[in-house]
CSV table of C-alpha atoms in Angstrom, one decimal:
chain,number,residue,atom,x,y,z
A,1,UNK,CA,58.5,99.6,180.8
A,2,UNK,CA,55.9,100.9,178.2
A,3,UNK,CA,56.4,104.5,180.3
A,4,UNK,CA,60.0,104.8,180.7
A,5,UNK,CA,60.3,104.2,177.0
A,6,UNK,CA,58.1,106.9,176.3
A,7,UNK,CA,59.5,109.4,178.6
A,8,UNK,CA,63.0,108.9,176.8
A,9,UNK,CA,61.6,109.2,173.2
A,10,UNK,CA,60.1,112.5,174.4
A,11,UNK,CA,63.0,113.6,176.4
A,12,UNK,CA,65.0,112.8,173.1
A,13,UNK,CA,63.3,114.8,170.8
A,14,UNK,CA,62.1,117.7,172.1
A,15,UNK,CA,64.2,119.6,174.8
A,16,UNK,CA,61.4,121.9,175.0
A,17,UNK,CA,59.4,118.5,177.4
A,18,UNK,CA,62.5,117.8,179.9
A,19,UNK,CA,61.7,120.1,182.5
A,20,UNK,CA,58.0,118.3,182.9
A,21,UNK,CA,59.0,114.9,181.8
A,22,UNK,CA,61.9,114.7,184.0
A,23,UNK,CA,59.4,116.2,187.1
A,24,UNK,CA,57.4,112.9,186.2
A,25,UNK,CA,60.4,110.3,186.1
A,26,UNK,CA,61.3,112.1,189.5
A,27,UNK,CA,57.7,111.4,191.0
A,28,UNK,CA,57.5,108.2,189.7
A,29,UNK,CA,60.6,107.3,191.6
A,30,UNK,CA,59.7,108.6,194.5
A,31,UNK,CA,56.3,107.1,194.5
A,32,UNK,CA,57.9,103.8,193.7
A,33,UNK,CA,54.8,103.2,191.1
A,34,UNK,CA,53.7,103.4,187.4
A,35,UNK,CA,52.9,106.8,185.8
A,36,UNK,CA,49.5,108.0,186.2
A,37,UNK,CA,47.5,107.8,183.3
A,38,UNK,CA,46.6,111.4,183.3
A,39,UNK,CA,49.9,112.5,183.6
A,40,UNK,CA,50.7,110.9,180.3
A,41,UNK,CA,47.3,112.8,179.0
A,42,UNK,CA,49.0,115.8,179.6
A,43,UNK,CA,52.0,115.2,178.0
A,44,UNK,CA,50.3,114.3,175.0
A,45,UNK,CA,48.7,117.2,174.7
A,46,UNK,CA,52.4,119.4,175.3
A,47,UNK,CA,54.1,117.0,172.6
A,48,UNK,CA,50.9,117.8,170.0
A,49,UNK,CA,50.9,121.3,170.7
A,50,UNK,CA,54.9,121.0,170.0
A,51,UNK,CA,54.5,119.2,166.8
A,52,UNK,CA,51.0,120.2,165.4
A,53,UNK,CA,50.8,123.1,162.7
A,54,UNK,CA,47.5,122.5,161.4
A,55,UNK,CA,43.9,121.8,162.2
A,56,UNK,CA,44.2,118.0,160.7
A,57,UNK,CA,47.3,117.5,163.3
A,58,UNK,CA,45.0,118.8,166.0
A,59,UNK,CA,42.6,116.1,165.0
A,60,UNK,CA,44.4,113.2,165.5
A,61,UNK,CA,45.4,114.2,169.3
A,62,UNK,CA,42.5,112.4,170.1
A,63,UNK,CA,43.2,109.4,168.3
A,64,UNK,CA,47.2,109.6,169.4
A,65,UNK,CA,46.7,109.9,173.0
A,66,UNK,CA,43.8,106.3,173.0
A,67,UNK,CA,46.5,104.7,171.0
A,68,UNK,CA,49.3,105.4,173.8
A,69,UNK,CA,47.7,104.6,176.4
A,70,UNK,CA,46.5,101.5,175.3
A,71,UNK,CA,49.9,100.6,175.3
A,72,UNK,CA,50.2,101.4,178.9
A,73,UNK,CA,46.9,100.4,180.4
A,74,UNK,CA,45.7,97.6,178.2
A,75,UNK,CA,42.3,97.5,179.2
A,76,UNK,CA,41.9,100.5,177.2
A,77,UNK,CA,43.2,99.2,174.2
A,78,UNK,CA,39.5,97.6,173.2
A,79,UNK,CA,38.3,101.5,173.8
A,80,UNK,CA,40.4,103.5,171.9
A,81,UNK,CA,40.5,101.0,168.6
A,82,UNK,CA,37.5,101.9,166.6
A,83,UNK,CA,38.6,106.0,167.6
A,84,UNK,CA,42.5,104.8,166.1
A,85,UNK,CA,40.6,103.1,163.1
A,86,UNK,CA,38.9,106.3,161.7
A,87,UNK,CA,41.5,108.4,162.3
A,88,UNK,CA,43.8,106.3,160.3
A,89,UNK,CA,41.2,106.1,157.2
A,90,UNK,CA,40.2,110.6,157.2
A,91,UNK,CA,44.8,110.8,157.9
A,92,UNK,CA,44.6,108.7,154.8
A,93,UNK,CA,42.0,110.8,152.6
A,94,UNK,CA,43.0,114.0,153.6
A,95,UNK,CA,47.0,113.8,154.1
A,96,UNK,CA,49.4,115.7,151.5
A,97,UNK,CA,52.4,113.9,150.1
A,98,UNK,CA,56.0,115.4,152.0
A,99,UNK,CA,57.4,116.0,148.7
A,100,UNK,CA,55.7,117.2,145.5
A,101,UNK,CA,57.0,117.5,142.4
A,102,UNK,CA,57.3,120.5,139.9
A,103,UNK,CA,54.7,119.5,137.7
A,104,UNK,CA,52.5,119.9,140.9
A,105,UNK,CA,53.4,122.6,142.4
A,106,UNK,CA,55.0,124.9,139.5
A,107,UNK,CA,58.3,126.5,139.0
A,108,UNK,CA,60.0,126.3,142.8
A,109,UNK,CA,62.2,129.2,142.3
A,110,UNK,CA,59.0,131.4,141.8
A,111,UNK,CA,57.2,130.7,144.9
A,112,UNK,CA,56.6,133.2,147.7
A,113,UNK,CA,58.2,133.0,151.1
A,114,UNK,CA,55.0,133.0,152.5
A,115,UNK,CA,53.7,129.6,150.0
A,116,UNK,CA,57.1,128.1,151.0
A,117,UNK,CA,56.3,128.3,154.7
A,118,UNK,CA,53.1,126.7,154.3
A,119,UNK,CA,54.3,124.0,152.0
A,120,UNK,CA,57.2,123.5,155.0
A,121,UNK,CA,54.6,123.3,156.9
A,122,UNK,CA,51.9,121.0,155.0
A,123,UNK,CA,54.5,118.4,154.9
A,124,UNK,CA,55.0,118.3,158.3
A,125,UNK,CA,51.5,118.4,159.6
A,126,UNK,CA,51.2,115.5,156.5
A,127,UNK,CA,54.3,113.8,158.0
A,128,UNK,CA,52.4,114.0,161.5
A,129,UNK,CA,49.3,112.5,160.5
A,130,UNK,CA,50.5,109.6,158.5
A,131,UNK,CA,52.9,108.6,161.2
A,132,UNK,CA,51.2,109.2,164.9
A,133,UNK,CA,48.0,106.5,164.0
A,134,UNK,CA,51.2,104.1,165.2
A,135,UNK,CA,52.3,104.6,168.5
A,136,UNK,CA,55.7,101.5,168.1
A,137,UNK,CA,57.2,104.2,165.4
A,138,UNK,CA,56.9,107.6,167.9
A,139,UNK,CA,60.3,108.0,167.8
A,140,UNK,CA,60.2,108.3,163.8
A,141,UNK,CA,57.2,110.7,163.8
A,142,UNK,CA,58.6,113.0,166.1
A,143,UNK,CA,61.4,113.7,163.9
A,144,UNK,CA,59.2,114.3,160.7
A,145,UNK,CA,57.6,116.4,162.6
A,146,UNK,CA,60.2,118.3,163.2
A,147,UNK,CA,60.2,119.6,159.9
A,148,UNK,CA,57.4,122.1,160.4
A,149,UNK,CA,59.8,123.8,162.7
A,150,UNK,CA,61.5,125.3,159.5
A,151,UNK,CA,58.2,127.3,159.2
A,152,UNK,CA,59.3,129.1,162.0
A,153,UNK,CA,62.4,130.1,161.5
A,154,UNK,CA,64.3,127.1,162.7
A,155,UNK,CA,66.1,124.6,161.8
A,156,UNK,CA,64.4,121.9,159.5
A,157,UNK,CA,65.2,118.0,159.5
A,158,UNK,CA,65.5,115.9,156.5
A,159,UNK,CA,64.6,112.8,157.1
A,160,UNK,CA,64.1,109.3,156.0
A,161,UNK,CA,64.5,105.5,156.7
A,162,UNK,CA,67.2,105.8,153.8
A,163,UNK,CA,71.3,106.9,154.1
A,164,UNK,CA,72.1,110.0,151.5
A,165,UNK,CA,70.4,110.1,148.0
A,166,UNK,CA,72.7,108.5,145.6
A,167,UNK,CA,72.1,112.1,143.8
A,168,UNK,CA,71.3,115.4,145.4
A,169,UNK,CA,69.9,116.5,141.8
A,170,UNK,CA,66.8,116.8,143.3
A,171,UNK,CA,67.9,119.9,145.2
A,172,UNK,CA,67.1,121.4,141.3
A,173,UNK,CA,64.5,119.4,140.4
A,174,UNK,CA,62.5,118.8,143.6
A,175,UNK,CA,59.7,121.2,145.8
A,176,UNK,CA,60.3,124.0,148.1
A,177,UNK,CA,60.0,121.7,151.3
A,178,UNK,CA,62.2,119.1,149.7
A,179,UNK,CA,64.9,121.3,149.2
A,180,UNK,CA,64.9,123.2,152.9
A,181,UNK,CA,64.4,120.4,154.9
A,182,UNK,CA,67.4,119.0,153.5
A,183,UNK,CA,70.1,121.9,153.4
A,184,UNK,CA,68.9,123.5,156.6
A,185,UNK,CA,70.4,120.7,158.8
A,186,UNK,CA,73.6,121.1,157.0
A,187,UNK,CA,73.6,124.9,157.0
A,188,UNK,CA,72.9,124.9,160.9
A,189,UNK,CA,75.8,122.4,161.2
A,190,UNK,CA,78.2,124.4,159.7
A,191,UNK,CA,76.8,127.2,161.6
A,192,UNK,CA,77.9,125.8,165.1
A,193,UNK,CA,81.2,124.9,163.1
A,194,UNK,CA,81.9,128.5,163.6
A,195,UNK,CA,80.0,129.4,167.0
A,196,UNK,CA,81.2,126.1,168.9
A,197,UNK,CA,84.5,126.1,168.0
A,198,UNK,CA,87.4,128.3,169.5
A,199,UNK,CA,87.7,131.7,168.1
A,200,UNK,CA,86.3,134.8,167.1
A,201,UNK,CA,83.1,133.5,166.2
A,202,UNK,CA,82.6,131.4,169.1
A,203,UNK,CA,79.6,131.2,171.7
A,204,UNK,CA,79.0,129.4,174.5
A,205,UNK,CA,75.8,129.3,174.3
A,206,UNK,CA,75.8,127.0,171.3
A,207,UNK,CA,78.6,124.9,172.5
A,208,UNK,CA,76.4,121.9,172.3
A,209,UNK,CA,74.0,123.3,169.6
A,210,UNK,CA,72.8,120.8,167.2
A,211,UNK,CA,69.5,120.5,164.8
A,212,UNK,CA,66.6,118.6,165.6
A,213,UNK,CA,67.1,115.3,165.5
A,214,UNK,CA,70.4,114.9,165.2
A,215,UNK,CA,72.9,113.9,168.1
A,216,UNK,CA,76.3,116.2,168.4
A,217,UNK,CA,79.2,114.0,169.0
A,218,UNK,CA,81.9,114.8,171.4
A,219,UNK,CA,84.5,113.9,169.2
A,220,UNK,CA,85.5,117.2,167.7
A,221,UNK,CA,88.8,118.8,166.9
A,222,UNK,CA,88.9,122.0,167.9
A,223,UNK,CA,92.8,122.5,169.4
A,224,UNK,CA,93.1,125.8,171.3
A,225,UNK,CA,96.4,126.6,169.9
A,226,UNK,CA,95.0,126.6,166.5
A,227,UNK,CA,94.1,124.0,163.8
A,228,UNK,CA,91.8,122.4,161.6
A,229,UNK,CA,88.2,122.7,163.4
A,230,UNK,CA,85.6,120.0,162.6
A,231,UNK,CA,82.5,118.9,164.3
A,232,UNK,CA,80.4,115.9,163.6
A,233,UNK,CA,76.9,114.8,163.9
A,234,UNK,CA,75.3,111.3,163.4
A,235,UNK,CA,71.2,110.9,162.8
A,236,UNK,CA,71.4,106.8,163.4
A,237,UNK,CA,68.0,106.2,162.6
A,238,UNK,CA,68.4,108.0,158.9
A,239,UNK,CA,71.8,106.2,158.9
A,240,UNK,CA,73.4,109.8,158.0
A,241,UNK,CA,76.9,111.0,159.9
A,242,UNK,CA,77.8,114.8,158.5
A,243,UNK,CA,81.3,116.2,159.0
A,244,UNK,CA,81.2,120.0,159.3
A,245,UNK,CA,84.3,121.4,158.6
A,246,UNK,CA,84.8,125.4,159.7
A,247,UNK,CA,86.2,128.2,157.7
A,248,UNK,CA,88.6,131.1,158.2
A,249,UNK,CA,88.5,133.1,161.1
A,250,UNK,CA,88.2,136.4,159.3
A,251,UNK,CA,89.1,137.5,163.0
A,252,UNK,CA,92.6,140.3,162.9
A,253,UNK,CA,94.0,138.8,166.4
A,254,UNK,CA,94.5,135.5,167.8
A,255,UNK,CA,96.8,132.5,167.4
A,256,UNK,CA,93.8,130.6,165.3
A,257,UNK,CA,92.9,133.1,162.8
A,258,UNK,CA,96.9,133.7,162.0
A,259,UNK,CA,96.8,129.7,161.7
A,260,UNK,CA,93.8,130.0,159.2
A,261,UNK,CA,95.4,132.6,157.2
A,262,UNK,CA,98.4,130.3,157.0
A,263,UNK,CA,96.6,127.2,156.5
A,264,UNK,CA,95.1,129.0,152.9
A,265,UNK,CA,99.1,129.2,152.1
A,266,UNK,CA,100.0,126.1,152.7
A,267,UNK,CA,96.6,124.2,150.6
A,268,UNK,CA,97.2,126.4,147.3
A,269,UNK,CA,101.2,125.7,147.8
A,270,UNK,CA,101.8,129.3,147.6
A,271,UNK,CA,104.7,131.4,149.5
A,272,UNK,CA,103.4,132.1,153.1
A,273,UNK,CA,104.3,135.5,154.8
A,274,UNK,CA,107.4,135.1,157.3
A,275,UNK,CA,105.2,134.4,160.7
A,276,UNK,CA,103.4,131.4,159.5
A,277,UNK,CA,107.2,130.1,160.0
A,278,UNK,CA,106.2,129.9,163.7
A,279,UNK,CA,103.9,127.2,163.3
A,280,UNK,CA,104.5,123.6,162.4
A,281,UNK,CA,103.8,122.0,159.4
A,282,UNK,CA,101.6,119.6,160.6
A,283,UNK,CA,99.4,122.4,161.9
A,284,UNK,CA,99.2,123.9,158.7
A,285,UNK,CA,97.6,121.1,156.7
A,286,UNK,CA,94.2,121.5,157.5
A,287,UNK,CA,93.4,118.8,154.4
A,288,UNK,CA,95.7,116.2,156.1
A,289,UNK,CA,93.9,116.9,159.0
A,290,UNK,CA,90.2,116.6,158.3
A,291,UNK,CA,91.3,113.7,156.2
A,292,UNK,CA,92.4,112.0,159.3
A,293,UNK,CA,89.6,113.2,161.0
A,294,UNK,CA,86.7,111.8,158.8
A,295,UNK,CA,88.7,108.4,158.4
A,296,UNK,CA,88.5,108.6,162.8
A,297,UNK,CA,84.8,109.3,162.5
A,298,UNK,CA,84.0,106.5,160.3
A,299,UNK,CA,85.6,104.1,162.4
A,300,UNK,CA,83.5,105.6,165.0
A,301,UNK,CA,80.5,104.8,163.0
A,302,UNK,CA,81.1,102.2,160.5
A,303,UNK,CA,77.7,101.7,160.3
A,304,UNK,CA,76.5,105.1,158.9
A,305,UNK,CA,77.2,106.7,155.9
A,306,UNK,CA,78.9,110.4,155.9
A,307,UNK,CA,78.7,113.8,153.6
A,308,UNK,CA,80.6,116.9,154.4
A,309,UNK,CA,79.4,120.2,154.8
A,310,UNK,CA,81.2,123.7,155.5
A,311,UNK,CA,81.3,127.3,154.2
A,312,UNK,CA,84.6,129.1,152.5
A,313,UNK,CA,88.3,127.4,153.7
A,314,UNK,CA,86.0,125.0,155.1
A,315,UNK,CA,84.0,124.1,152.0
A,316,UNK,CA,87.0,123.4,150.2
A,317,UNK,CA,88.2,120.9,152.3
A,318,UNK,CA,84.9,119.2,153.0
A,319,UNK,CA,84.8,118.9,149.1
A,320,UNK,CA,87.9,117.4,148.4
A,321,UNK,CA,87.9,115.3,151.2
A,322,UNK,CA,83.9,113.8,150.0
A,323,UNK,CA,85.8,113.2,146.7
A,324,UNK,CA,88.1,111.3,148.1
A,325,UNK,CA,86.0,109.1,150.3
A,326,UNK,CA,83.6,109.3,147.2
A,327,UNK,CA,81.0,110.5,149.6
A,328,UNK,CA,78.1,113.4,149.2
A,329,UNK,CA,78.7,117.6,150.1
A,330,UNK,CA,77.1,120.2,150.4
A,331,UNK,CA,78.7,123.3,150.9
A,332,UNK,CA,78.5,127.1,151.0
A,333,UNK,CA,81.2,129.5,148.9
A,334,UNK,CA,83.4,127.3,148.4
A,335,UNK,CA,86.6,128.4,145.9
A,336,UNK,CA,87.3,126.8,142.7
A,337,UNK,CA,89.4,123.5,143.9
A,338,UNK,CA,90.5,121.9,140.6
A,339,UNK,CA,93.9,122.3,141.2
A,340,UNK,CA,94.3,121.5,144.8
A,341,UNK,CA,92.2,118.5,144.1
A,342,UNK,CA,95.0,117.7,141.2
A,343,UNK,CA,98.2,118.5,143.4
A,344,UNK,CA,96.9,117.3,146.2
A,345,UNK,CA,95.1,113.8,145.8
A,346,UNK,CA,94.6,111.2,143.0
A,347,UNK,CA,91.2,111.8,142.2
A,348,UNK,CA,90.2,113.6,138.6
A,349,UNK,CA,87.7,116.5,138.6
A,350,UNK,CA,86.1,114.4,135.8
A,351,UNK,CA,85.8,111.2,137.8
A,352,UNK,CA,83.3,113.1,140.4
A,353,UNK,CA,79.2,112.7,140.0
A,354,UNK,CA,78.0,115.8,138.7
A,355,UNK,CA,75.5,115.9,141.7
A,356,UNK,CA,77.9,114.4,143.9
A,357,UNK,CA,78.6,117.8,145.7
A,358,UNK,CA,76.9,121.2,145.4
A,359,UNK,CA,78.0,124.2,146.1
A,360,UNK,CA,75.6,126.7,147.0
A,361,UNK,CA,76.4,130.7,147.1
A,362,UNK,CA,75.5,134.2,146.8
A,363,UNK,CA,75.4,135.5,142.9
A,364,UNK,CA,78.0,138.8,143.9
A,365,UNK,CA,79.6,136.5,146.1
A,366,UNK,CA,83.6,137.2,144.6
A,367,UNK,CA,84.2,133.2,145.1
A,368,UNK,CA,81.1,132.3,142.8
A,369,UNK,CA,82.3,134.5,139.6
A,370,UNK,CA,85.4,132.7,139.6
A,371,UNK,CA,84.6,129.1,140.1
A,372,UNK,CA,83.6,129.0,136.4
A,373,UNK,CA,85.8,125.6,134.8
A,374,UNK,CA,87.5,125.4,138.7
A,375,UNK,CA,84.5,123.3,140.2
A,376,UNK,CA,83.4,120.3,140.1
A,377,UNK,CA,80.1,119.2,141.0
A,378,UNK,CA,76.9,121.9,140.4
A,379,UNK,CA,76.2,125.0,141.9
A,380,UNK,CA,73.5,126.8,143.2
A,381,UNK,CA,73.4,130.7,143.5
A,382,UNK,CA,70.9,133.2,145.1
A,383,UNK,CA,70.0,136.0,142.7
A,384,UNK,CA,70.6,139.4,144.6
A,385,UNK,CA,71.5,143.3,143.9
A,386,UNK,CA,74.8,143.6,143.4
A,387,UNK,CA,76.7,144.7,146.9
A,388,UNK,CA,79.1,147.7,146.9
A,389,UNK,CA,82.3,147.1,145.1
A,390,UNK,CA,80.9,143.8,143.8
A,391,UNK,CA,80.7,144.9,140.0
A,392,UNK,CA,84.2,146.2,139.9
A,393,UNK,CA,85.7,143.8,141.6
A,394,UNK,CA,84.1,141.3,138.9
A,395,UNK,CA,85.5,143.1,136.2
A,396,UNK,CA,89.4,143.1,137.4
A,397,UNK,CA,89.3,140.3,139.1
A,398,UNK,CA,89.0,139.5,142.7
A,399,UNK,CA,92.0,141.0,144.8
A,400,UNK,CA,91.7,141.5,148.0
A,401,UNK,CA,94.3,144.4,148.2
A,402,UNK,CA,91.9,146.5,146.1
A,403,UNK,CA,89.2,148.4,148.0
A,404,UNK,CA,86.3,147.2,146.0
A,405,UNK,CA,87.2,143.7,146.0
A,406,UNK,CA,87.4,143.8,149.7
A,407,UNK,CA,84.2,145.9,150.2
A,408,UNK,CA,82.4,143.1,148.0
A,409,UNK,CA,83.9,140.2,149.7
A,410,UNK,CA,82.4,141.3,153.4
A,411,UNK,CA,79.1,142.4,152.1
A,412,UNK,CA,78.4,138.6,150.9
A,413,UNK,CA,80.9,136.3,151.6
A,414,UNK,CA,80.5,136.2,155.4
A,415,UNK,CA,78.3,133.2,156.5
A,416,UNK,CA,75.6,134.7,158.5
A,417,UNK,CA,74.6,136.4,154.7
A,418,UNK,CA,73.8,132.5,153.9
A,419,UNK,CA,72.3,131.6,156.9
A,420,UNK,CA,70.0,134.5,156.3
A,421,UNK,CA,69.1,133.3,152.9
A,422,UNK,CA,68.4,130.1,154.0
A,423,UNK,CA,66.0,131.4,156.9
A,424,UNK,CA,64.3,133.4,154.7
A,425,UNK,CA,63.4,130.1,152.3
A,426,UNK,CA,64.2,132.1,149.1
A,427,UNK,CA,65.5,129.3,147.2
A,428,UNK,CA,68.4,129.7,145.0
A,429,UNK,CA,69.0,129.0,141.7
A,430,UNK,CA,70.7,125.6,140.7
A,431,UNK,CA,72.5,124.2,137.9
A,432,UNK,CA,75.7,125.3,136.0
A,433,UNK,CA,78.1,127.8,137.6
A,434,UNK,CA,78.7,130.9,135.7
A,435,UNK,CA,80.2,131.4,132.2
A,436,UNK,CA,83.5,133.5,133.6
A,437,UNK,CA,86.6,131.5,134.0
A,438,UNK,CA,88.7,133.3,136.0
A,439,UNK,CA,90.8,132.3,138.9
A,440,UNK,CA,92.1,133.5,142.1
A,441,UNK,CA,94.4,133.1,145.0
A,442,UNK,CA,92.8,134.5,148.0
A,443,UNK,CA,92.9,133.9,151.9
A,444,UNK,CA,89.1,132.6,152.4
């Protein structure tokens, strides 16, 4: 029993082990026996090569490996306690806290991308340490772990034994590595919003994409004839569900990118050119929709709490449907949504947290110069050289009928300009949005 359960943990965390692990099971069945000891040896040493970033990691392979086994073959249990014992105690000395705070570390916003790799990667080597000198929580120390894998170039995890902060200030106030390992999850989320949905963007191989550690559920809507597209992810042992809702298809053919354009009409209540007539009204209401759909994945699971995430059309809806559920977002260029939030649902822009949702952008991103007064929630912004087009646009207004305005808008608004942000762990700038108050209508 003690080997089937570990051969699932590992098969569950890392996809990187199924090939071997699953070679094992087969053996094992075949054999009609336990494991071998020495096969779980080597394992050990694949999964701490997987999950170790530093020499202290390295160190307690030794101590990890007695403490498994002991589980398994019990009469080595008496063996490998006094080598589990000083482990624990130099883990203890020696380990660095996950999160540290400003007064710590300095001003966050100044760090290097190289100091903010290694800090990614300190807590997860810390995070390692702390957790393998107990072989009953494995399955919760592979996920920590998973954090360092932010420090090279992938997806981080945020973790914890905790549902969503009841305020994501600390995505202003906290370190580096606090700060990535929570928004990269959501970022890649919204991510395969685009690439695992039907359209334009789409690819197959990330149909089933998901970040470490959290489970991809197959209830999706993503209708082939065009509609709101939303995917969902639940991380049970955090008790965290995310909705990610996707954006327009910026795509010029193809019934779902028409729908998209028409579905901006229909939230702003504005007039809609003649061939969104061909599609129903139901269709069209992409708000209706993902309300419906975040009320289905609740019931799904009840027992976890949910945030919304998504980038432009996308990050409108995921906002206004968190303030009506009262729940967390996070989002990426999303439009001012003060009055869609007024016309369309009874809550008040002033009755939401003012760290219940953030919205993160570029700073010549035409969406962030006019959320000014039109969002609530905070902001954050990544400082950047103004893009071609960008500082006229800003100073008529954005229209996307004008040339500049239109230049500006696909040098930063597209998503893989966020994603690239993100992977670079330059870390925006949060707080209040910009002092400009103007407005616009304009397909996202």
């Amino acid at each position: 029993r003690y080997a089937q359960t570990h051969v699932l943990i590992l098969l569950a965390s890392f996809p990187s082990l199924s090939k071997p692990m699953r070679t094992l099971q087969h053996q094992q069945q075949r054999q009609r026996g336990p494991c071998h000891s020495a096969a779980f040896l080597s394992l050990s040493a694949a999964l701490l090569a997987e999950t170790a970033l530093s020499v202290a990691a390295s160190k307690q392979a030794s101590s990890f490996t007695k403490e498994w086994l002991a589980e398994v073959e019990p009469e080595a249990e008496q063996q490998a306690a006094s080598s589990s014992s000083s482990s624990a105690s130099s883990s203890a000395t020696s380990a660095s806290p996950i999160v540290r705070n400003n007064e710590e570390k300095g001003n966050p916003a100044a760090s290097s991308t190289g100091e903010v790799r290694e800090e990614v990667a300190e807590a997860a080597s810390s995070s390692v340490n702390s957790e393998l000198a107990d072989a009953n929580q494995a399955s919760a120390s592979l996920s920590g772990a998973e954090i360092a894998l932010a420090a090279r170039g992938r997806s981080s995890l945020a973790t914890g034994a905790s549902a969503w902060p009841p305020s994501l200030e600390f995505l202003e106030t906290g370190s580096d590595a606090e700060f990535f390992n929570f928004v990269l999850p959501l970022a890649n989320m919204t991510k395969f919003s685009y690439s695992s949905t039907w359209g334009t963007y789409y690819n197959p191989k990330e149909a089933n994409s998901t970040p470490p550690g959290w489970e991809k559920l197959s209830f999706e809507s993503n209708p082939e004839g065009g509609g709101m597209r939303a995917l969902s992810f639940i991380q049970p042992s955090s008790g965290r569900g995310v909705v990610a809702i996707r954006g327009t298809d910026l795509g010029d053919s193809g019934v779902g990118a028409m729908v998209d354009r028409c579905a901006n009409y229909f939230l702003r209540a504005e007039q809609m050119p003649e061939y969104c007539g061909h599609f129903p009204e139901h269709t069209l209401d992409y708000l209706s929709r993902a309300l419906e759909y975040a009320q289905h994945a609740w019931e799904l699971h009840p027992e976890l709490e949910w945030a919304f995430t998504g980038h432009s059309l996308g990050a409108e809806i995921a906002e206004i449907v968190a303030a009506v559920r009262r729940s967390k977002a996070v989002v990426f260029s999303t439009p001012g949504l003060d009055k869609v939030l007024k016309a369309r649902t009874s809550v008040l822009p002033s009755e939401i947290g003012s760290w219940q949702m953030v919205a993160l952008y570029k700073e010549w991103d035409p969406l962030h110069f006019t959320i000014a007064g039109h969002l609530p929630g905070a902001s954050c912004y990544w400082k950047e050289a103004p893009a071609m087009g960008c500082p006229e646009c800003k100073a008529i207004g954005l229209n996307l009928t004008i040339p500049a305005c239109r230049a500006c808008f696909g040098g930063t608004h597209i998503y893989s300009y966020y994603m690239k942000e993100l992977e670079s762990f330059r870390r925006p700038t949060c707080g209040s949005p910009p002092s400009s108050t103007r407005d616009a209508a304009v397909e996202i």
